[in-house]
GROMACS .gro file of C-alpha atoms in nm:
model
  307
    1UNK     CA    1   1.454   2.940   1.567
    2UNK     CA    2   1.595   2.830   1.263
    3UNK     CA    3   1.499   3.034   0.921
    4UNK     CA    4   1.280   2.935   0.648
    5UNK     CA    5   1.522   2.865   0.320
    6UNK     CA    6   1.477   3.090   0.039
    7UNK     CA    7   1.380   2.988  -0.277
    8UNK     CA    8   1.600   2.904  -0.539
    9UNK     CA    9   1.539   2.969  -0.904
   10UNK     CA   10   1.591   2.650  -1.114
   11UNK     CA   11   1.945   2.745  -1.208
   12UNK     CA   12   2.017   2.799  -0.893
   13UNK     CA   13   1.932   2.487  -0.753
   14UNK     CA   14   2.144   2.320  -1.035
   15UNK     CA   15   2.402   2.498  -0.892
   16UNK     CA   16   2.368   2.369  -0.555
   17UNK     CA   17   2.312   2.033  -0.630
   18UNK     CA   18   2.633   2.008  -0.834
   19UNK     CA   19   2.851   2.222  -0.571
   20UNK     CA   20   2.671   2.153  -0.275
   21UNK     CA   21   2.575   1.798  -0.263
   22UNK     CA   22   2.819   1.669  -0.524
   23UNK     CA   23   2.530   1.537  -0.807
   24UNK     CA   24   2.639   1.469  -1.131
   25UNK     CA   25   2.476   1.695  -1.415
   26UNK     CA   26   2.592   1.695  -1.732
   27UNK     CA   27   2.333   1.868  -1.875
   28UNK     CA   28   2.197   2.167  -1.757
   29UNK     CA   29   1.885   2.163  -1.968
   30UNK     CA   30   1.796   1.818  -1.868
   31UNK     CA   31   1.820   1.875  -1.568
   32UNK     CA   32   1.625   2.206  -1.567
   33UNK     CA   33   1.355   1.975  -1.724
   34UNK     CA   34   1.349   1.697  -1.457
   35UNK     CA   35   1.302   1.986  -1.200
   36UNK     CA   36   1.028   2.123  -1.378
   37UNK     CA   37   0.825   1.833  -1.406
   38UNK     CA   38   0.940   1.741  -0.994
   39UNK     CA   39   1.050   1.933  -0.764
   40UNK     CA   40   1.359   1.815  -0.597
   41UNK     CA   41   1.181   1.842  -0.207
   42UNK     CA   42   1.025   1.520  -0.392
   43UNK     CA   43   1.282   1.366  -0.577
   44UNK     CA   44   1.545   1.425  -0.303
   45UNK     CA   45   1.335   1.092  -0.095
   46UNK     CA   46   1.475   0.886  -0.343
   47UNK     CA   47   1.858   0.964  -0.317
   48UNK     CA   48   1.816   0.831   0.092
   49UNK     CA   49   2.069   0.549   0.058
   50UNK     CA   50   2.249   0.708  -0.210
   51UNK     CA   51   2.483   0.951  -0.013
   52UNK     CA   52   2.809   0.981   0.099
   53UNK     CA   53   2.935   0.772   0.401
   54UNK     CA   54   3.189   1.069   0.524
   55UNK     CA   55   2.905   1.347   0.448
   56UNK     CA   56   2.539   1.324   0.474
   57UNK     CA   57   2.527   1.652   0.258
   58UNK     CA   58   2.682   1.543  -0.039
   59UNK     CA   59   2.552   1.218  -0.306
   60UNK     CA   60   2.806   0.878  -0.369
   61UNK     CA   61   3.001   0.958  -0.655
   62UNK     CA   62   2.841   0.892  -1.006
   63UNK     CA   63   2.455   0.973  -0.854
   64UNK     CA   64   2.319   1.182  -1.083
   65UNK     CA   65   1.977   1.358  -1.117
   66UNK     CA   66   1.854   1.146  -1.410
   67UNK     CA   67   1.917   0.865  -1.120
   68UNK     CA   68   1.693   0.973  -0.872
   69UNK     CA   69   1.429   1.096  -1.143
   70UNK     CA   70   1.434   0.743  -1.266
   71UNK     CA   71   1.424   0.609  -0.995
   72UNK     CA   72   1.053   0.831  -0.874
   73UNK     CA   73   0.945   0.717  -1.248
   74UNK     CA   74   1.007   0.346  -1.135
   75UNK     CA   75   0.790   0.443  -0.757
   76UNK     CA   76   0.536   0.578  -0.988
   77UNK     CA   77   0.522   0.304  -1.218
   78UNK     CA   78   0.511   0.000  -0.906
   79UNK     CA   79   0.221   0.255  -0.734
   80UNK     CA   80  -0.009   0.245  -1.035
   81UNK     CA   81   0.036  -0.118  -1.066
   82UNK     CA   82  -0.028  -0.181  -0.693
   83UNK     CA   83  -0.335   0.019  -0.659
   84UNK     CA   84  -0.474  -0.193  -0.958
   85UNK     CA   85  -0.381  -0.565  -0.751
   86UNK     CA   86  -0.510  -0.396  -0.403
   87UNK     CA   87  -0.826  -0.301  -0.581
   88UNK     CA   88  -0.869  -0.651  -0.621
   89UNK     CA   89  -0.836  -0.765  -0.276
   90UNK     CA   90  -1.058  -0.494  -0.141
   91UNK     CA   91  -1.333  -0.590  -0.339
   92UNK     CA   92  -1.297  -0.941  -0.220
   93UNK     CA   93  -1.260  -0.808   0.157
   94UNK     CA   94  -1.617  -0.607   0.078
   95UNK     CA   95  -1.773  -0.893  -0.075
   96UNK     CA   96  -1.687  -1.139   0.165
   97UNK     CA   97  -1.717  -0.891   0.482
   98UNK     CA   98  -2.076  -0.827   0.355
   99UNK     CA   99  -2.200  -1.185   0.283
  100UNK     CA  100  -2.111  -1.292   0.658
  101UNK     CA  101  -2.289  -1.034   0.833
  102UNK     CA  102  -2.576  -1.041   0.544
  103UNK     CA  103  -2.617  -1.381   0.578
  104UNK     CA  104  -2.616  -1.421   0.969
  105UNK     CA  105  -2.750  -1.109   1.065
  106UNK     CA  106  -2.961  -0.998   0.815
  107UNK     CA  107  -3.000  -0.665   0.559
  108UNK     CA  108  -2.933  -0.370   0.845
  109UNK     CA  109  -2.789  -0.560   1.096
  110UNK     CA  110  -2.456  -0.382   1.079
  111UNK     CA  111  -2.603  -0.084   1.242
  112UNK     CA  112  -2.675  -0.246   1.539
  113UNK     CA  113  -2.370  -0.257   1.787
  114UNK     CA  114  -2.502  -0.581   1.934
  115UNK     CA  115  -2.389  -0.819   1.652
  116UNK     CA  116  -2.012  -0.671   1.689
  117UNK     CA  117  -1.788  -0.743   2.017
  118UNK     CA  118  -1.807  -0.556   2.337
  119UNK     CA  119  -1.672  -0.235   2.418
  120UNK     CA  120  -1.690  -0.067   2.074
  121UNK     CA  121  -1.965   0.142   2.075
  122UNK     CA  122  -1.696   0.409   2.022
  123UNK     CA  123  -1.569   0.274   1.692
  124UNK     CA  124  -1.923   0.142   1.556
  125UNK     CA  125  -2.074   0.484   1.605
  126UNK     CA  126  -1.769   0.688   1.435
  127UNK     CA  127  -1.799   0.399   1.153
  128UNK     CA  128  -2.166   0.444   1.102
  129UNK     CA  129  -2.086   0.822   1.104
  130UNK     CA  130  -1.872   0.834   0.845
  131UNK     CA  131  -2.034   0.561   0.657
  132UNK     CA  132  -2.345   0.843   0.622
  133UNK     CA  133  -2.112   1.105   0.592
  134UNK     CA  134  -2.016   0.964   0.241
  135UNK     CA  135  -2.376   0.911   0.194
  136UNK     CA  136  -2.448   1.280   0.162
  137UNK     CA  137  -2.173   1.329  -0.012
  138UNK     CA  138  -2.206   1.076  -0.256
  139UNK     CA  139  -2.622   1.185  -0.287
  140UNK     CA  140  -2.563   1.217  -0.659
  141UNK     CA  141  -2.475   0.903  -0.746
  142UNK     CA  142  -2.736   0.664  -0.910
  143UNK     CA  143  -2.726   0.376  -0.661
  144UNK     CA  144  -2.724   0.625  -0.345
  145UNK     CA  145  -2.979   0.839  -0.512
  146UNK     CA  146  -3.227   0.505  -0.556
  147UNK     CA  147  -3.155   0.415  -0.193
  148UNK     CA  148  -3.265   0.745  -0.084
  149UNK     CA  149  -3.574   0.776  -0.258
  150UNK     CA  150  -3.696   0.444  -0.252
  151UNK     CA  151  -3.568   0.283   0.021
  152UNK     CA  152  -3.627   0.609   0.296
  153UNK     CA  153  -3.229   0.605   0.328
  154UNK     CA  154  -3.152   0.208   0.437
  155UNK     CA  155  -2.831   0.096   0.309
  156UNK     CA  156  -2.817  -0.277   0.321
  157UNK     CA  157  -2.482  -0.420   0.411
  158UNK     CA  158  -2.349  -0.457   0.054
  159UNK     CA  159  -2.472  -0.160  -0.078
  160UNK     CA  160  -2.344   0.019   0.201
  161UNK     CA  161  -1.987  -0.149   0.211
  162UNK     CA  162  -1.940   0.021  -0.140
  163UNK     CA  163  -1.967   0.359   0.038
  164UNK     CA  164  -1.670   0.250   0.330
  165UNK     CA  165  -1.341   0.378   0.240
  166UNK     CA  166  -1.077   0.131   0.266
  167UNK     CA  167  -0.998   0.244   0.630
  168UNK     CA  168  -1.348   0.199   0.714
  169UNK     CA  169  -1.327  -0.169   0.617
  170UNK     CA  170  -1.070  -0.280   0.838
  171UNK     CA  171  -1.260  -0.097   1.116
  172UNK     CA  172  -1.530  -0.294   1.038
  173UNK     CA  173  -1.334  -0.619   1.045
  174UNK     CA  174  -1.197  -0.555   1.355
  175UNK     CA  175  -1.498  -0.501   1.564
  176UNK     CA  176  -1.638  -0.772   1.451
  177UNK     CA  177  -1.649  -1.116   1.650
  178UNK     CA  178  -1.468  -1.409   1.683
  179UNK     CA  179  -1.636  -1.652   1.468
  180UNK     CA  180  -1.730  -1.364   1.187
  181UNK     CA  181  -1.404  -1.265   1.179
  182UNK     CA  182  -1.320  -1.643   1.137
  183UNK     CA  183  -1.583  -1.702   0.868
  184UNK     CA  184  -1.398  -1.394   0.633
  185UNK     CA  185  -1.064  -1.498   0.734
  186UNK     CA  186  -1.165  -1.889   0.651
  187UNK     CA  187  -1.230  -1.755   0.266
  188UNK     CA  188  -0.896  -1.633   0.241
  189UNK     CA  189  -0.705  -1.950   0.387
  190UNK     CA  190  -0.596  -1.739   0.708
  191UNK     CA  191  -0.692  -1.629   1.072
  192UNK     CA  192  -0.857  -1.342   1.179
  193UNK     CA  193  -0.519  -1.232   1.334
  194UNK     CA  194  -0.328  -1.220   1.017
  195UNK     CA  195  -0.577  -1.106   0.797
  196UNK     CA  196  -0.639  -0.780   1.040
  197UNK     CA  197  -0.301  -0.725   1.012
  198UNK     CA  198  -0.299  -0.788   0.635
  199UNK     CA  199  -0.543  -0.536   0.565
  200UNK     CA  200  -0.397  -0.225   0.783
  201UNK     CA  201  -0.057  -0.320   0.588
  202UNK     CA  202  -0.235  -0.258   0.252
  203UNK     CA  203  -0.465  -0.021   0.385
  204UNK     CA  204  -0.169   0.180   0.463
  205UNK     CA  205   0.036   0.105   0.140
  206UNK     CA  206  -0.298   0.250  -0.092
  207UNK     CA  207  -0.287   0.555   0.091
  208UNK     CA  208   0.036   0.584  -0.018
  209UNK     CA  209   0.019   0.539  -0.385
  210UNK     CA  210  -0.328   0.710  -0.398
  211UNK     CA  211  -0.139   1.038  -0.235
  212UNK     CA  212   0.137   1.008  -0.413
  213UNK     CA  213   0.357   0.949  -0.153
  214UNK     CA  214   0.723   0.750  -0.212
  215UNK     CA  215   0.637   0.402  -0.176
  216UNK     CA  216   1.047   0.286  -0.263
  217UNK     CA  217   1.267   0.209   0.001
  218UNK     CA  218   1.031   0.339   0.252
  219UNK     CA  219   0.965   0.168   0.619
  220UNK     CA  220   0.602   0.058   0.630
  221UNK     CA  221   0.444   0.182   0.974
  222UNK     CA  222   0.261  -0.192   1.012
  223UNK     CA  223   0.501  -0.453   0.974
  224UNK     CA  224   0.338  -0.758   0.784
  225UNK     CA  225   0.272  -1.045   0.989
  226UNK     CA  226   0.406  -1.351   0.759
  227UNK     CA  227   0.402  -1.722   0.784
  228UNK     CA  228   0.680  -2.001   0.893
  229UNK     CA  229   0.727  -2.090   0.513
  230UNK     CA  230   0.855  -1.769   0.546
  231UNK     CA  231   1.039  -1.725   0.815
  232UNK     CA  232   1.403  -1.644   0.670
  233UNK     CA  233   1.319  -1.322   0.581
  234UNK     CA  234   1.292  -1.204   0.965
  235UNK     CA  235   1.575  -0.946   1.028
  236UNK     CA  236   1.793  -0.925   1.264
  237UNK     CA  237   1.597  -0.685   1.474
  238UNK     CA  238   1.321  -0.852   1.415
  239UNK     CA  239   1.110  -0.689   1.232
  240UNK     CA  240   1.050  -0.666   0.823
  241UNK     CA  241   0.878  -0.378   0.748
  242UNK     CA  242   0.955  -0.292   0.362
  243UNK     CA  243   0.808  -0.411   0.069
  244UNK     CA  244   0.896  -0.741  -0.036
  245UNK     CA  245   0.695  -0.898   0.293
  246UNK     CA  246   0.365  -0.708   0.176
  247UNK     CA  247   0.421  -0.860  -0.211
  248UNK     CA  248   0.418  -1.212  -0.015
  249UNK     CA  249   0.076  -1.086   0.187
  250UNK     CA  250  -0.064  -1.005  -0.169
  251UNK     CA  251   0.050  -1.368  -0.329
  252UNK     CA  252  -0.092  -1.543  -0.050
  253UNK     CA  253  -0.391  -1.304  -0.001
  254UNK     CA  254  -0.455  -1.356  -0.391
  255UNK     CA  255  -0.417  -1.718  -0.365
  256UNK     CA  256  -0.139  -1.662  -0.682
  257UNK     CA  257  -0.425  -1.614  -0.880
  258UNK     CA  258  -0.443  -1.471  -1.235
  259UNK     CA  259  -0.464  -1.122  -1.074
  260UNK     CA  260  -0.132  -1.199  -0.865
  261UNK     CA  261   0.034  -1.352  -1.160
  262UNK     CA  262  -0.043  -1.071  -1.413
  263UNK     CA  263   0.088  -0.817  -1.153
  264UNK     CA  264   0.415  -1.025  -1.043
  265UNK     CA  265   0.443  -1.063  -1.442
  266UNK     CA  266   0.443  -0.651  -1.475
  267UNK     CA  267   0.667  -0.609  -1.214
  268UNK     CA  268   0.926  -0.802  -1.320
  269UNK     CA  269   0.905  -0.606  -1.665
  270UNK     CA  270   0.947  -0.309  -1.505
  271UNK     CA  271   1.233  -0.436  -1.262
  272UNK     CA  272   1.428  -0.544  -1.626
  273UNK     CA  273   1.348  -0.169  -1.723
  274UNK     CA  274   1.486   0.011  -1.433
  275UNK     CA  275   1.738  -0.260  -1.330
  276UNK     CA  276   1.982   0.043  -1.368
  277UNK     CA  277   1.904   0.221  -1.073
  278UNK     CA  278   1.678   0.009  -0.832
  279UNK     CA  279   1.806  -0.153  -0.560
  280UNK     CA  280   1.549  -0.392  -0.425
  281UNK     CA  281   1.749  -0.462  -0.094
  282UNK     CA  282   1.626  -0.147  -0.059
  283UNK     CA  283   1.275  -0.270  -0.029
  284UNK     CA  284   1.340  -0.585   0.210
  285UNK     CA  285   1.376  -0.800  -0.150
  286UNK     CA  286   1.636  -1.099  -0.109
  287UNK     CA  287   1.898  -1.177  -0.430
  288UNK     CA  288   1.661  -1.486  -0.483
  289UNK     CA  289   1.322  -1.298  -0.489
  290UNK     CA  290   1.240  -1.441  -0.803
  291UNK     CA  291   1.278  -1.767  -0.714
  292UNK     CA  292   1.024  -1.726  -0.329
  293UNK     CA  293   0.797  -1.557  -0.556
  294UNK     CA  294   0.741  -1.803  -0.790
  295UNK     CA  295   0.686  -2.066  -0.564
  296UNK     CA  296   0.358  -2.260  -0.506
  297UNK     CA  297   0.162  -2.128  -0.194
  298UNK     CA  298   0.184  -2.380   0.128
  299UNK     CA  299  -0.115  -2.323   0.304
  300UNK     CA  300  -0.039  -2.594   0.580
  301UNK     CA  301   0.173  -2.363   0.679
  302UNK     CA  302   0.172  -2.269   1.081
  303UNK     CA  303   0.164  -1.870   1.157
  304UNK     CA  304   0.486  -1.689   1.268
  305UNK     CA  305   0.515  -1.377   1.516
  306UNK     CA  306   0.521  -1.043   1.280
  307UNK     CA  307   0.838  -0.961   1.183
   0.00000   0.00000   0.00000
């Protein structure tokens, strides 16, 4: 069995990074500041693609500290304005979710496993579960309290969608039948294919920025499912699972609304700012991403296989 490292004081670890794995640090101070504010278990994610060909231990010459702490401040940056443009489409997906099965099936009529497709008792029980799970833990709240009391504990659909964590809605979407699924997906231009696979993509990139996880040059578990107008951005192995395919889920998801546009807009300050030490390529982003992203939407588009 291998042993546990000891810790390192902050000088120490100075030390190592400037003897061990080659960093640059001109300043010891600065750098003892950077390390207080993150420690470099974290900021060491963001030198992956930043080391030496002939030794994995050691950083390409020039990297410095300051490099990778810019680059987390640029992660950090993108996450905050992600969560924001996500936000956006979640509330749609909730809204449009709980119209559809409102409207056909009445108030309650998502707790009845009949209205949903065979063979998922499973899932509609652990959904319903959890959905009242955050009902007693959410018992304070005004809106949950008045349901309570007044309303002996019934939730209708678009009260209760409010309570489903992001997770919880694309469990809900996918148990749901063909020509539901078809009615949602209809609203945002798409089938019920590609938006299931849109939402686990974004599902999964929210948990990351709302944990604080490194979002930059990270592989993305779900690779977005994209459409022919797209199609020369499929790799050679086939798949595209970084970041630049999700931004063209969002844009088309969005519709390139205002919300898209005022995001995309941020972004591209931000990109100026950090130009310095971001490599997009990094995040599946072509030389001409400026250029695909501001293009007009073609929705007569025909689907591609996920890549």
């Amino acid at each position: 069995m291998v042993s546990v490292k000891c810790p390192l004081s902050y000088s120490e670890q100075i030390e190592r990074l400037k003897n061990f794995h080659k960093m640059k640090i001109e300043d010891d101070n600065q750098a003892k500041e950077i390390l207080q504010k993150i420690n470099y278990y974290r900021l060491s994610g963001y030198g992956i693609g930043l080391l030496s060909s002939s030794n994995k231990d050691e950083y390409r010459e020039g990297i410095s500290l300051q490099h990778l702490f810019r680059l987390y401040k640029f992660d950090s940056v993108l996450k905050n304005a992600l969560m924001h443009v996500i936000e956006q489409i979640e509330i749609q997906l909730r809204t449009q979710i709980s119209y559809a099965l409102a409207m056909k099936y009445g108030s309650l009529g998502y707790l009845n496993v009949t209205i949903f497709r065979n063979n998922v008792s499973k899932a509609h029980s652990k959904l319903i579960n959890t959905f009242y799970g955050e009902v007693d833990r959410n018992k304070s709240k005004p809106f949950v309290k008045h349901h309570i009391e007044k309303y002996a504990e019934q939730f209708p659909i678009w009260v209760a969608v409010e309570l489903f964590t992001f997770g919880n809605i694309s469990v809900l979407f996918n148990i749901m039948n063909d020509d539901d699924q078809k009615t949602v997906a209809h609203f945002f231009k798409c089938t019920p294919r590609y938006l299931s696979n849109w939402i686990k993509v974004l599902v999964e990139i929210r948990n990351i920025c709302a944990h604080y996880g490194r979002l930059y040059n990270l592989p993305l578990k779900h690779a977005p499912m994209l459409y022919k107008e797209n199609n020369q951005y499929i790799s050679k192995k086939g798949q595209q699972n970084k970041l630049f395919p999700a931004f063209l889920v969002i844009k088309r998801i969005l519709n390139a609304n205002v919300d898209w546009k005022l995001f995309y807009e941020f972004f591209k300050s931000v990109m100026k700012e950090y130009k310095d030490v971001v490599n997009l390529s990094f995040n599946g982003f072509p030389r001409n991403w400026e250029q695909v992203l501001d293009k007009e939407l073609n929705h007569c588009a025909s689907p591609l296989k996920k890549i």
